[in-house]
Every structure is written in structure tokens, then in C-alpha cells.
């Protein structure tokens, strides 16, 4: 007798949790969600495994996840091994021809492969591609300005076009696309290293995604950093635009990406703490949500 009672008590909370997710499951069913994988979640084994479980869960829950990744730490380590010095200008990695070969090798041949492998422990789901495949991401040379002067940072690209054909075909086939942030060149037959936050945002907009989620190593956007660690849980596109000049350099491409996404048809863009296991599920399927959510200015587009 006692056995049955114990079982009932341990099972009930699980059932409640599943039922709490029901409104979200209904709301997000069939919707595309673009997830930028990066930061600590990318190097910590447990977080990596939890990330893969979350993405597969979303897939089985009827959503259409698309994963976009960069690989800053892995690229730096590989460049060191090849004796190539990492130099940064205007917050961006200077990418010489030699460095570009390494970047491509690390992103497409190492980081992406590992992620595809983790996802595919759960079934024949993930397919890896780079922006070069089927013209998914096209870029032209990016020339940042420092003190008004253009600076040459090598093979760093600025996205000029997105072709979602290959990704849409994979989604229609029930697969999970995993995209490395490398672009084909619009004009000179080379390839470009593009910022993964920017690439994720551009893909989210082009795919008409419901949500863009960017994993970071902070809890979200802070209200008044460094004086306070209160996280802003929700803000509109124009509120975010006012804050951009004050943000730390690492946060700028993430928040600019969120802004681009919601200004171009994505319903919500969120920066979430990738150091928390299962942060993606918490964000999508609970009331609490974690991190910072950016919404379009017109509040008539409905809540997340």
C-alpha cells in the first residue's frame, strides 16, 4: 500500500509541471525559434548536454528550433596552437587569410560537429551547415570606424543577404539545423567570419521566427550596472535603442541583434543566462522566465 502512495506523491508534482507548460506548448506549436548558442554553455560539459536536451525537447514539443553558433574561445585556442596571434580592433577579431582558415575549420569542423553529435544522441535530428551552404548567409567586407577612420580587420563580414531555403527544407523535413556563423562573399569568392549574434538575429528575421534567444554569461540586461544587479525583465525596442550607447562592448552585438529581430517581424527576442541548466525551457515554458525580453514597440502584437 505504502508503495502506491509514495509513487502518487512523487508523480503528482511532475504532472503539475507538465500541465503548467500546456498553454506555452499550445502557443508555440509549429513556431520557429532561433537560438544563439555561446558563452559558458558552450564550454561546460553539463551545460552543453542540458542545452542539447532542451533543443530536442523543443523539437518534440512541436516547435522548430534553429541553432546558430560562433566559437570565440575555441577559435582563440586553435589560433594559439597554430601560432597565429589574436588581435582585436573595435571589439572585433582581426581575421587574416590564415586566421580565416582556422576559424572555418574550428566552427564547421569542431564546434558544429560536437553540437550535432550531442543533438543526435537523441535521434536522427541535427544537420550542420555554414552560411556558405545554399547561399544561406551572404556578406561583404566589414570596415568598422575608429575615430571616424575606416579600419581593416580582414575577413570579417557584414551580412548583406539571407537565403532561408535550405533551413526551411530541413525544418519541413523535421530536422534541427545547426548553423556556423561563416558567410559566403557577395563579391570576391572568399568566405567571411560573421558575428554569431548578428547572424542569429538576421536568420530569425528572415525566417519570420516567433522568438530569438541569445545565450549569454550574465543574468540579462542590468538596470543600472555596475551600481545595481537588478535585471530588466522586459523592454521595448525603442527603450532598448536608448540604452545601446551605454552597454558593455560584449553586450552590444547581442542587444543590437535583439533590436534588429523585433524591428523585423520577430515577436520577442530574449537574452538569457546560459550558465543556468535548462534556461531555454525555463524561458519558453514557465511564467517566471529568466533574462531580458525585448518586444516590438506596438504592444498590440501580443505577449510572448
PDB file of C-alpha atoms in Angstrom:
ATOM      1  CA  UNK A   1       0.000   0.000   0.000  1.00  0.00           C
ATOM      2  CA  UNK A   2       2.658   2.486   1.065  1.00  0.00           C
ATOM      3  CA  UNK A   3       4.426   1.944  -2.258  1.00  0.00           C
ATOM      4  CA  UNK A   4       1.477   3.205  -4.275  1.00  0.00           C
ATOM      5  CA  UNK A   5       1.082   6.248  -2.026  1.00  0.00           C
ATOM      6  CA  UNK A   6       4.760   7.177  -2.359  1.00  0.00           C
ATOM      7  CA  UNK A   7       4.553   6.835  -6.105  1.00  0.00           C
ATOM      8  CA  UNK A   8       1.473   9.063  -6.264  1.00  0.00           C
ATOM      9  CA  UNK A   9       3.199  11.796  -4.264  1.00  0.00           C
ATOM     10  CA  UNK A  10       6.367  11.787  -6.359  1.00  0.00           C
ATOM     11  CA  UNK A  11       4.471  11.665  -9.655  1.00  0.00           C
ATOM     12  CA  UNK A  12       1.985  14.456  -8.976  1.00  0.00           C
ATOM     13  CA  UNK A  13       4.466  17.367  -8.951  1.00  0.00           C
ATOM     14  CA  UNK A  14       5.839  16.112 -12.275  1.00  0.00           C
ATOM     15  CA  UNK A  15       2.353  16.074 -13.760  1.00  0.00           C
ATOM     16  CA  UNK A  16       1.712  19.608 -12.472  1.00  0.00           C
ATOM     17  CA  UNK A  17       4.894  20.852 -14.092  1.00  0.00           C
ATOM     18  CA  UNK A  18       3.909  19.298 -17.425  1.00  0.00           C
ATOM     19  CA  UNK A  19       0.428  20.804 -17.202  1.00  0.00           C
ATOM     20  CA  UNK A  20       1.874  24.245 -16.390  1.00  0.00           C
ATOM     21  CA  UNK A  21       3.690  24.052 -19.740  1.00  0.00           C
ATOM     22  CA  UNK A  22       0.468  23.364 -21.656  1.00  0.00           C
ATOM     23  CA  UNK A  23      -0.532  26.971 -22.560  1.00  0.00           C
ATOM     24  CA  UNK A  24       3.006  27.580 -23.824  1.00  0.00           C
ATOM     25  CA  UNK A  25       3.050  24.347 -25.792  1.00  0.00           C
ATOM     26  CA  UNK A  26      -0.193  25.374 -27.470  1.00  0.00           C
ATOM     27  CA  UNK A  27       1.025  28.900 -28.162  1.00  0.00           C
ATOM     28  CA  UNK A  28       4.415  27.936 -29.582  1.00  0.00           C
ATOM     29  CA  UNK A  29       3.356  24.867 -31.560  1.00  0.00           C
ATOM     30  CA  UNK A  30       4.737  24.967 -35.099  1.00  0.00           C
ATOM     31  CA  UNK A  31       6.641  28.193 -34.433  1.00  0.00           C
ATOM     32  CA  UNK A  32      10.272  28.699 -35.382  1.00  0.00           C
ATOM     33  CA  UNK A  33      12.685  29.688 -32.618  1.00  0.00           C
ATOM     34  CA  UNK A  34      16.272  30.715 -33.357  1.00  0.00           C
ATOM     35  CA  UNK A  35      18.739  30.034 -30.552  1.00  0.00           C
ATOM     36  CA  UNK A  36      22.215  31.545 -30.424  1.00  0.00           C
ATOM     37  CA  UNK A  37      24.485  29.101 -28.594  1.00  0.00           C
ATOM     38  CA  UNK A  38      27.520  30.619 -26.928  1.00  0.00           C
ATOM     39  CA  UNK A  39      29.331  31.614 -23.771  1.00  0.00           C
ATOM     40  CA  UNK A  40      29.796  29.237 -20.872  1.00  0.00           C
ATOM     41  CA  UNK A  41      27.088  26.857 -22.109  1.00  0.00           C
ATOM     42  CA  UNK A  42      29.451  26.136 -24.950  1.00  0.00           C
ATOM     43  CA  UNK A  43      32.443  25.004 -22.913  1.00  0.00           C
ATOM     44  CA  UNK A  44      30.933  23.377 -19.803  1.00  0.00           C
ATOM     45  CA  UNK A  45      30.114  19.679 -20.459  1.00  0.00           C
ATOM     46  CA  UNK A  46      26.990  19.554 -18.268  1.00  0.00           C
ATOM     47  CA  UNK A  47      25.600  22.782 -19.706  1.00  0.00           C
ATOM     48  CA  UNK A  48      26.284  21.522 -23.233  1.00  0.00           C
ATOM     49  CA  UNK A  49      24.371  18.318 -22.577  1.00  0.00           C
ATOM     50  CA  UNK A  50      21.466  20.249 -20.976  1.00  0.00           C
ATOM     51  CA  UNK A  51      21.384  22.615 -23.961  1.00  0.00           C
ATOM     52  CA  UNK A  52      21.091  19.676 -26.366  1.00  0.00           C
ATOM     53  CA  UNK A  53      18.287  18.160 -24.273  1.00  0.00           C
ATOM     54  CA  UNK A  54      16.404  21.482 -24.284  1.00  0.00           C
ATOM     55  CA  UNK A  55      16.660  21.876 -28.052  1.00  0.00           C
ATOM     56  CA  UNK A  56      15.481  18.309 -28.637  1.00  0.00           C
ATOM     57  CA  UNK A  57      12.635  18.875 -26.167  1.00  0.00           C
ATOM     58  CA  UNK A  58      11.515  21.955 -28.115  1.00  0.00           C
ATOM     59  CA  UNK A  59      11.615  19.884 -31.295  1.00  0.00           C
ATOM     60  CA  UNK A  60       9.474  17.123 -29.795  1.00  0.00           C
ATOM     61  CA  UNK A  61       7.113  19.710 -28.308  1.00  0.00           C
ATOM     62  CA  UNK A  62       6.254  20.821 -31.847  1.00  0.00           C
ATOM     63  CA  UNK A  63       8.488  23.882 -32.128  1.00  0.00           C
ATOM     64  CA  UNK A  64      11.064  24.327 -34.874  1.00  0.00           C
ATOM     65  CA  UNK A  65      14.409  25.183 -33.286  1.00  0.00           C
ATOM     66  CA  UNK A  66      17.289  26.535 -35.379  1.00  0.00           C
ATOM     67  CA  UNK A  67      20.664  26.743 -33.621  1.00  0.00           C
ATOM     68  CA  UNK A  68      23.303  29.331 -34.594  1.00  0.00           C
ATOM     69  CA  UNK A  69      26.758  29.281 -33.015  1.00  0.00           C
ATOM     70  CA  UNK A  70      30.088  31.033 -33.027  1.00  0.00           C
ATOM     71  CA  UNK A  71      33.128  29.813 -31.124  1.00  0.00           C
ATOM     72  CA  UNK A  72      35.292  32.605 -29.717  1.00  0.00           C
ATOM     73  CA  UNK A  73      37.143  30.593 -27.032  1.00  0.00           C
ATOM     74  CA  UNK A  74      37.711  27.606 -29.336  1.00  0.00           C
ATOM     75  CA  UNK A  75      38.960  29.868 -32.155  1.00  0.00           C
ATOM     76  CA  UNK A  76      41.404  31.642 -29.826  1.00  0.00           C
ATOM     77  CA  UNK A  77      42.767  28.299 -28.588  1.00  0.00           C
ATOM     78  CA  UNK A  78      43.211  26.962 -32.144  1.00  0.00           C
ATOM     79  CA  UNK A  79      44.920  30.160 -33.345  1.00  0.00           C
ATOM     80  CA  UNK A  80      47.326  29.856 -30.405  1.00  0.00           C
ATOM     81  CA  UNK A  81      48.107  26.272 -31.383  1.00  0.00           C
ATOM     82  CA  UNK A  82      48.815  27.424 -34.949  1.00  0.00           C
ATOM     83  CA  UNK A  83      50.985  30.268 -33.673  1.00  0.00           C
ATOM     84  CA  UNK A  84      48.634  32.948 -35.043  1.00  0.00           C
ATOM     85  CA  UNK A  85      48.269  35.999 -32.793  1.00  0.00           C
ATOM     86  CA  UNK A  86      44.683  37.035 -31.940  1.00  0.00           C
ATOM     87  CA  UNK A  87      44.254  40.773 -32.400  1.00  0.00           C
ATOM     88  CA  UNK A  88      41.083  42.750 -31.737  1.00  0.00           C
ATOM     89  CA  UNK A  89      40.112  46.131 -33.179  1.00  0.00           C
ATOM     90  CA  UNK A  90      36.822  47.905 -32.441  1.00  0.00           C
ATOM     91  CA  UNK A  91      35.806  44.846 -30.395  1.00  0.00           C
ATOM     92  CA  UNK A  92      36.114  42.502 -33.389  1.00  0.00           C
ATOM     93  CA  UNK A  93      38.670  39.819 -34.113  1.00  0.00           C
ATOM     94  CA  UNK A  94      41.070  40.812 -36.892  1.00  0.00           C
ATOM     95  CA  UNK A  95      40.795  37.863 -39.274  1.00  0.00           C
ATOM     96  CA  UNK A  96      43.686  37.409 -41.690  1.00  0.00           C
ATOM     97  CA  UNK A  97      43.544  34.831 -44.517  1.00  0.00           C
ATOM     98  CA  UNK A  98      45.474  32.342 -42.349  1.00  0.00           C
ATOM     99  CA  UNK A  99      43.238  33.018 -39.368  1.00  0.00           C
ATOM    100  CA  UNK A 100      40.129  32.600 -41.542  1.00  0.00           C
ATOM    101  CA  UNK A 101      41.187  29.070 -42.483  1.00  0.00           C
ATOM    102  CA  UNK A 102      41.429  28.239 -38.782  1.00  0.00           C
ATOM    103  CA  UNK A 103      38.103  29.965 -37.965  1.00  0.00           C
ATOM    104  CA  UNK A 104      36.322  27.957 -40.633  1.00  0.00           C
ATOM    105  CA  UNK A 105      37.948  24.724 -39.529  1.00  0.00           C
ATOM    106  CA  UNK A 106      37.072  25.285 -35.850  1.00  0.00           C
ATOM    107  CA  UNK A 107      33.480  26.443 -36.408  1.00  0.00           C
ATOM    108  CA  UNK A 108      32.413  23.970 -39.086  1.00  0.00           C
ATOM    109  CA  UNK A 109      34.728  21.086 -38.202  1.00  0.00           C
ATOM    110  CA  UNK A 110      34.806  21.166 -34.426  1.00  0.00           C
ATOM    111  CA  UNK A 111      32.181  23.255 -32.594  1.00  0.00           C
ATOM    112  CA  UNK A 112      29.374  22.464 -35.034  1.00  0.00           C
ATOM    113  CA  UNK A 113      30.264  18.749 -35.235  1.00  0.00           C
ATOM    114  CA  UNK A 114      30.222  18.423 -31.460  1.00  0.00           C
ATOM    115  CA  UNK A 115      26.831  20.122 -31.204  1.00  0.00           C
ATOM    116  CA  UNK A 116      25.381  17.999 -33.997  1.00  0.00           C
ATOM    117  CA  UNK A 117      26.706  14.924 -32.180  1.00  0.00           C
ATOM    118  CA  UNK A 118      25.100  15.931 -28.864  1.00  0.00           C
ATOM    119  CA  UNK A 119      21.734  16.577 -30.520  1.00  0.00           C
ATOM    120  CA  UNK A 120      21.887  13.345 -32.472  1.00  0.00           C
ATOM    121  CA  UNK A 121      22.299  11.258 -29.341  1.00  0.00           C
ATOM    122  CA  UNK A 122      18.521  11.758 -29.186  1.00  0.00           C
ATOM    123  CA  UNK A 123      17.706  10.685 -32.763  1.00  0.00           C
ATOM    124  CA  UNK A 124      18.472  11.495 -36.421  1.00  0.00           C
ATOM    125  CA  UNK A 125      17.722  15.174 -35.908  1.00  0.00           C
ATOM    126  CA  UNK A 126      20.520  17.677 -36.361  1.00  0.00           C
ATOM    127  CA  UNK A 127      22.085  18.701 -39.667  1.00  0.00           C
ATOM    128  CA  UNK A 128      25.069  21.064 -39.658  1.00  0.00           C
ATOM    129  CA  UNK A 129      25.649  23.762 -42.227  1.00  0.00           C
ATOM    130  CA  UNK A 130      27.501  27.049 -42.517  1.00  0.00           C
ATOM    131  CA  UNK A 131      26.303  30.271 -44.061  1.00  0.00           C
ATOM    132  CA  UNK A 132      28.165  29.178 -47.204  1.00  0.00           C
ATOM    133  CA  UNK A 133      25.735  26.311 -47.818  1.00  0.00           C
ATOM    134  CA  UNK A 134      22.999  27.072 -50.365  1.00  0.00           C
ATOM    135  CA  UNK A 135      23.783  30.812 -50.043  1.00  0.00           C
ATOM    136  CA  UNK A 136      22.321  30.815 -46.532  1.00  0.00           C
ATOM    137  CA  UNK A 137      24.350  33.870 -45.438  1.00  0.00           C
ATOM    138  CA  UNK A 138      25.994  36.325 -47.826  1.00  0.00           C
ATOM    139  CA  UNK A 139      28.329  39.060 -46.610  1.00  0.00           C
ATOM    140  CA  UNK A 140      30.580  41.818 -47.777  1.00  0.00           C
ATOM    141  CA  UNK A 141      33.736  43.143 -46.091  1.00  0.00           C
ATOM    142  CA  UNK A 142      33.002  44.918 -42.834  1.00  0.00           C
ATOM    143  CA  UNK A 143      35.005  48.068 -42.181  1.00  0.00           C
ATOM    144  CA  UNK A 144      34.431  49.453 -38.712  1.00  0.00           C
ATOM    145  CA  UNK A 145      35.380  53.049 -37.995  1.00  0.00           C
ATOM    146  CA  UNK A 146      37.639  54.132 -35.174  1.00  0.00           C
ATOM    147  CA  UNK A 147      37.640  57.892 -34.631  1.00  0.00           C
ATOM    148  CA  UNK A 148      35.928  58.301 -37.980  1.00  0.00           C
ATOM    149  CA  UNK A 149      38.598  56.388 -39.901  1.00  0.00           C
ATOM    150  CA  UNK A 150      37.804  53.022 -41.572  1.00  0.00           C
ATOM    151  CA  UNK A 151      39.877  50.156 -40.141  1.00  0.00           C
ATOM    152  CA  UNK A 152      40.830  46.984 -41.992  1.00  0.00           C
ATOM    153  CA  UNK A 153      40.055  43.930 -39.891  1.00  0.00           C
ATOM    154  CA  UNK A 154      40.498  41.368 -42.653  1.00  0.00           C
ATOM    155  CA  UNK A 155      37.922  38.722 -43.443  1.00  0.00           C
ATOM    156  CA  UNK A 156      35.183  39.949 -41.118  1.00  0.00           C
ATOM    157  CA  UNK A 157      31.882  40.220 -42.905  1.00  0.00           C
ATOM    158  CA  UNK A 158      28.789  42.349 -42.779  1.00  0.00           C
ATOM    159  CA  UNK A 159      25.658  40.388 -43.723  1.00  0.00           C
ATOM    160  CA  UNK A 160      24.018  41.582 -46.942  1.00  0.00           C
ATOM    161  CA  UNK A 161      21.562  38.763 -47.705  1.00  0.00           C
ATOM    162  CA  UNK A 162      19.970  35.671 -46.191  1.00  0.00           C
ATOM    163  CA  UNK A 163      18.527  32.771 -48.163  1.00  0.00           C
ATOM    164  CA  UNK A 164      16.460  30.570 -45.853  1.00  0.00           C
ATOM    165  CA  UNK A 165      15.737  27.865 -48.462  1.00  0.00           C
ATOM    166  CA  UNK A 166      17.996  25.143 -47.061  1.00  0.00           C
ATOM    167  CA  UNK A 167      16.957  25.809 -43.460  1.00  0.00           C
ATOM    168  CA  UNK A 168      13.248  25.813 -44.370  1.00  0.00           C
ATOM    169  CA  UNK A 169      13.700  22.499 -46.204  1.00  0.00           C
ATOM    170  CA  UNK A 170      15.399  20.953 -43.173  1.00  0.00           C
ATOM    171  CA  UNK A 171      12.673  22.219 -40.832  1.00  0.00           C
ATOM    172  CA  UNK A 172       9.981  20.860 -43.151  1.00  0.00           C
ATOM    173  CA  UNK A 173      11.769  17.511 -43.003  1.00  0.00           C
ATOM    174  CA  UNK A 174      11.649  17.539 -39.184  1.00  0.00           C
ATOM    175  CA  UNK A 175      15.363  18.274 -38.723  1.00  0.00           C
ATOM    176  CA  UNK A 176      17.209  20.695 -36.464  1.00  0.00           C
ATOM    177  CA  UNK A 177      19.544  22.959 -38.480  1.00  0.00           C
ATOM    178  CA  UNK A 178      22.812  23.899 -36.741  1.00  0.00           C
ATOM    179  CA  UNK A 179      24.388  26.896 -38.472  1.00  0.00           C
ATOM    180  CA  UNK A 180      28.010  28.061 -38.148  1.00  0.00           C
ATOM    181  CA  UNK A 181      28.448  31.822 -38.477  1.00  0.00           C
ATOM    182  CA  UNK A 182      30.541  31.857 -41.646  1.00  0.00           C
ATOM    183  CA  UNK A 183      29.266  33.657 -44.731  1.00  0.00           C
ATOM    184  CA  UNK A 184      29.957  33.424 -48.433  1.00  0.00           C
ATOM    185  CA  UNK A 185      31.208  36.589 -50.070  1.00  0.00           C
ATOM    186  CA  UNK A 186      28.924  38.693 -52.193  1.00  0.00           C
ATOM    187  CA  UNK A 187      31.743  39.962 -54.372  1.00  0.00           C
ATOM    188  CA  UNK A 188      35.095  38.198 -54.204  1.00  0.00           C
ATOM    189  CA  UNK A 189      34.806  34.419 -53.885  1.00  0.00           C
ATOM    190  CA  UNK A 190      36.148  34.359 -50.325  1.00  0.00           C
ATOM    191  CA  UNK A 191      34.402  33.477 -47.088  1.00  0.00           C
ATOM    192  CA  UNK A 192      33.823  35.765 -44.141  1.00  0.00           C
ATOM    193  CA  UNK A 193      33.746  35.386 -40.392  1.00  0.00           C
ATOM    194  CA  UNK A 194      30.490  36.991 -39.195  1.00  0.00           C
ATOM    195  CA  UNK A 195      29.440  37.761 -35.639  1.00  0.00           C
ATOM    196  CA  UNK A 196      27.217  34.889 -34.466  1.00  0.00           C
ATOM    197  CA  UNK A 197      24.819  37.164 -32.543  1.00  0.00           C
ATOM    198  CA  UNK A 198      24.294  39.215 -35.692  1.00  0.00           C
ATOM    199  CA  UNK A 199      23.887  36.082 -37.821  1.00  0.00           C
ATOM    200  CA  UNK A 200      21.295  34.626 -35.440  1.00  0.00           C
ATOM    201  CA  UNK A 201      19.292  37.859 -35.499  1.00  0.00           C
ATOM    202  CA  UNK A 202      19.416  38.103 -39.298  1.00  0.00           C
ATOM    203  CA  UNK A 203      18.277  34.474 -39.633  1.00  0.00           C
ATOM    204  CA  UNK A 204      15.475  34.949 -37.080  1.00  0.00           C
ATOM    205  CA  UNK A 205      14.136  37.920 -39.057  1.00  0.00           C
ATOM    206  CA  UNK A 206      14.448  36.169 -42.436  1.00  0.00           C
ATOM    207  CA  UNK A 207      12.733  33.019 -41.109  1.00  0.00           C
ATOM    208  CA  UNK A 208       9.902  35.007 -39.544  1.00  0.00           C
ATOM    209  CA  UNK A 209      10.764  33.318 -36.232  1.00  0.00           C
ATOM    210  CA  UNK A 210       8.498  33.647 -33.234  1.00  0.00           C
ATOM    211  CA  UNK A 211      11.467  34.129 -30.905  1.00  0.00           C
ATOM    212  CA  UNK A 212      15.205  34.806 -30.934  1.00  0.00           C
ATOM    213  CA  UNK A 213      17.043  33.542 -27.846  1.00  0.00           C
ATOM    214  CA  UNK A 214      20.636  34.539 -27.168  1.00  0.00           C
ATOM    215  CA  UNK A 215      22.566  32.621 -24.507  1.00  0.00           C
ATOM    216  CA  UNK A 216      24.971  34.791 -22.522  1.00  0.00           C
ATOM    217  CA  UNK A 217      27.084  34.574 -19.382  1.00  0.00           C
ATOM    218  CA  UNK A 218      25.060  37.171 -17.483  1.00  0.00           C
ATOM    219  CA  UNK A 219      21.567  37.118 -15.989  1.00  0.00           C
ATOM    220  CA  UNK A 220      20.258  39.549 -18.573  1.00  0.00           C
ATOM    221  CA  UNK A 221      20.451  43.272 -19.177  1.00  0.00           C
ATOM    222  CA  UNK A 222      21.137  45.074 -15.910  1.00  0.00           C
ATOM    223  CA  UNK A 223      19.089  48.110 -14.865  1.00  0.00           C
ATOM    224  CA  UNK A 224      21.970  50.244 -13.684  1.00  0.00           C
ATOM    225  CA  UNK A 225      25.250  48.347 -13.975  1.00  0.00           C
ATOM    226  CA  UNK A 226      27.643  48.409 -12.101  1.00  0.00           C
ATOM    227  CA  UNK A 227      25.666  50.125  -9.321  1.00  0.00           C
ATOM    228  CA  UNK A 228      22.896  47.542  -9.315  1.00  0.00           C
ATOM    229  CA  UNK A 229      22.417  43.991 -10.490  1.00  0.00           C
ATOM    230  CA  UNK A 230      18.658  44.319 -10.965  1.00  0.00           C
ATOM    231  CA  UNK A 231      17.828  42.696 -14.295  1.00  0.00           C
ATOM    232  CA  UNK A 232      15.435  44.447 -16.678  1.00  0.00           C
ATOM    233  CA  UNK A 233      12.976  41.667 -17.430  1.00  0.00           C
ATOM    234  CA  UNK A 234      11.151  43.330 -20.332  1.00  0.00           C
ATOM    235  CA  UNK A 235      11.721  46.347 -22.548  1.00  0.00           C
ATOM    236  CA  UNK A 236      10.505  47.669 -25.873  1.00  0.00           C
ATOM    237  CA  UNK A 237      12.608  48.186 -28.980  1.00  0.00           C
ATOM    238  CA  UNK A 238      12.782  51.968 -28.520  1.00  0.00           C
ATOM    239  CA  UNK A 239      13.669  51.643 -24.808  1.00  0.00           C
ATOM    240  CA  UNK A 240      16.494  49.314 -25.807  1.00  0.00           C
ATOM    241  CA  UNK A 241      17.688  51.668 -28.534  1.00  0.00           C
ATOM    242  CA  UNK A 242      18.159  54.431 -25.929  1.00  0.00           C
ATOM    243  CA  UNK A 243      20.253  52.087 -23.762  1.00  0.00           C
ATOM    244  CA  UNK A 244      22.577  50.818 -26.525  1.00  0.00           C
ATOM    245  CA  UNK A 245      25.267  53.546 -26.219  1.00  0.00           C
ATOM    246  CA  UNK A 246      25.762  52.692 -22.521  1.00  0.00           C
ATOM    247  CA  UNK A 247      26.206  48.921 -22.915  1.00  0.00           C
ATOM    248  CA  UNK A 248      29.428  46.974 -22.484  1.00  0.00           C
ATOM    249  CA  UNK A 249      31.077  46.011 -25.788  1.00  0.00           C
ATOM    250  CA  UNK A 250      30.235  42.297 -25.497  1.00  0.00           C
ATOM    251  CA  UNK A 251      26.561  43.042 -24.945  1.00  0.00           C
ATOM    252  CA  UNK A 252      26.249  45.398 -27.945  1.00  0.00           C
ATOM    253  CA  UNK A 253      26.033  42.819 -30.781  1.00  0.00           C
ATOM    254  CA  UNK A 254      23.620  40.743 -28.671  1.00  0.00           C
ATOM    255  CA  UNK A 255      21.266  43.632 -27.951  1.00  0.00           C
ATOM    256  CA  UNK A 256      21.624  45.102 -31.463  1.00  0.00           C
ATOM    257  CA  UNK A 257      20.650  41.648 -32.716  1.00  0.00           C
ATOM    258  CA  UNK A 258      17.573  41.605 -30.460  1.00  0.00           C
ATOM    259  CA  UNK A 259      16.626  45.073 -31.702  1.00  0.00           C
ATOM    260  CA  UNK A 260      17.051  44.068 -35.356  1.00  0.00           C
ATOM    261  CA  UNK A 261      14.952  40.947 -34.809  1.00  0.00           C
ATOM    262  CA  UNK A 262      11.933  42.614 -33.188  1.00  0.00           C
ATOM    263  CA  UNK A 263      12.025  45.501 -35.665  1.00  0.00           C
ATOM    264  CA  UNK A 264      11.858  42.930 -38.474  1.00  0.00           C
ATOM    265  CA  UNK A 265       8.922  40.744 -37.539  1.00  0.00           C
ATOM    266  CA  UNK A 266      10.256  38.537 -34.722  1.00  0.00           C
ATOM    267  CA  UNK A 267       7.725  38.673 -31.852  1.00  0.00           C
ATOM    268  CA  UNK A 268      10.165  38.537 -28.946  1.00  0.00           C
ATOM    269  CA  UNK A 269      13.935  38.484 -28.541  1.00  0.00           C
ATOM    270  CA  UNK A 270      15.460  37.315 -25.285  1.00  0.00           C
ATOM    271  CA  UNK A 271      18.895  37.370 -23.720  1.00  0.00           C
ATOM    272  CA  UNK A 272      19.071  34.503 -21.268  1.00  0.00           C
ATOM    273  CA  UNK A 273      21.599  33.193 -18.776  1.00  0.00           C
ATOM    274  CA  UNK A 274      23.288  30.214 -20.394  1.00  0.00           C
ATOM    275  CA  UNK A 275      25.008  29.353 -17.091  1.00  0.00           C
ATOM    276  CA  UNK A 276      21.683  28.084 -15.723  1.00  0.00           C
ATOM    277  CA  UNK A 277      20.922  24.499 -16.726  1.00  0.00           C
ATOM    278  CA  UNK A 278      17.775  24.217 -18.874  1.00  0.00           C
ATOM    279  CA  UNK A 279      17.448  28.021 -19.087  1.00  0.00           C
ATOM    280  CA  UNK A 280      15.799  27.634 -22.509  1.00  0.00           C
ATOM    281  CA  UNK A 281      12.963  25.501 -21.159  1.00  0.00           C
ATOM    282  CA  UNK A 282      12.516  27.827 -18.182  1.00  0.00           C
ATOM    283  CA  UNK A 283      12.278  30.779 -20.544  1.00  0.00           C
ATOM    284  CA  UNK A 284       9.845  29.244 -23.016  1.00  0.00           C
ATOM    285  CA  UNK A 285       7.569  27.155 -20.799  1.00  0.00           C
ATOM    286  CA  UNK A 286       7.196  28.967 -17.476  1.00  0.00           C
ATOM    287  CA  UNK A 287       5.692  32.171 -16.102  1.00  0.00           C
ATOM    288  CA  UNK A 288       8.903  33.086 -14.364  1.00  0.00           C
ATOM    289  CA  UNK A 289      11.095  33.344 -17.447  1.00  0.00           C
ATOM    290  CA  UNK A 290      14.678  34.376 -16.878  1.00  0.00           C
ATOM    291  CA  UNK A 291      16.733  37.026 -18.577  1.00  0.00           C
ATOM    292  CA  UNK A 292      15.652  40.078 -20.532  1.00  0.00           C
ATOM    293  CA  UNK A 293      12.896  40.075 -23.131  1.00  0.00           C
ATOM    294  CA  UNK A 294      12.726  42.665 -25.917  1.00  0.00           C
ATOM    295  CA  UNK A 295       9.371  43.260 -27.602  1.00  0.00           C
ATOM    296  CA  UNK A 296       8.323  45.389 -30.583  1.00  0.00           C
ATOM    297  CA  UNK A 297       7.081  48.913 -29.850  1.00  0.00           C
ATOM    298  CA  UNK A 298       3.485  48.188 -30.874  1.00  0.00           C
ATOM    299  CA  UNK A 299       2.105  46.436 -27.828  1.00  0.00           C
ATOM    300  CA  UNK A 300      -0.732  45.110 -29.986  1.00  0.00           C
ATOM    301  CA  UNK A 301       1.459  42.229 -31.212  1.00  0.00           C
ATOM    302  CA  UNK A 302       0.538  40.163 -28.169  1.00  0.00           C
ATOM    303  CA  UNK A 303       2.693  38.917 -25.345  1.00  0.00           C
ATOM    304  CA  UNK A 304       5.397  36.288 -25.765  1.00  0.00           C
TER     305      UNK A 304
END
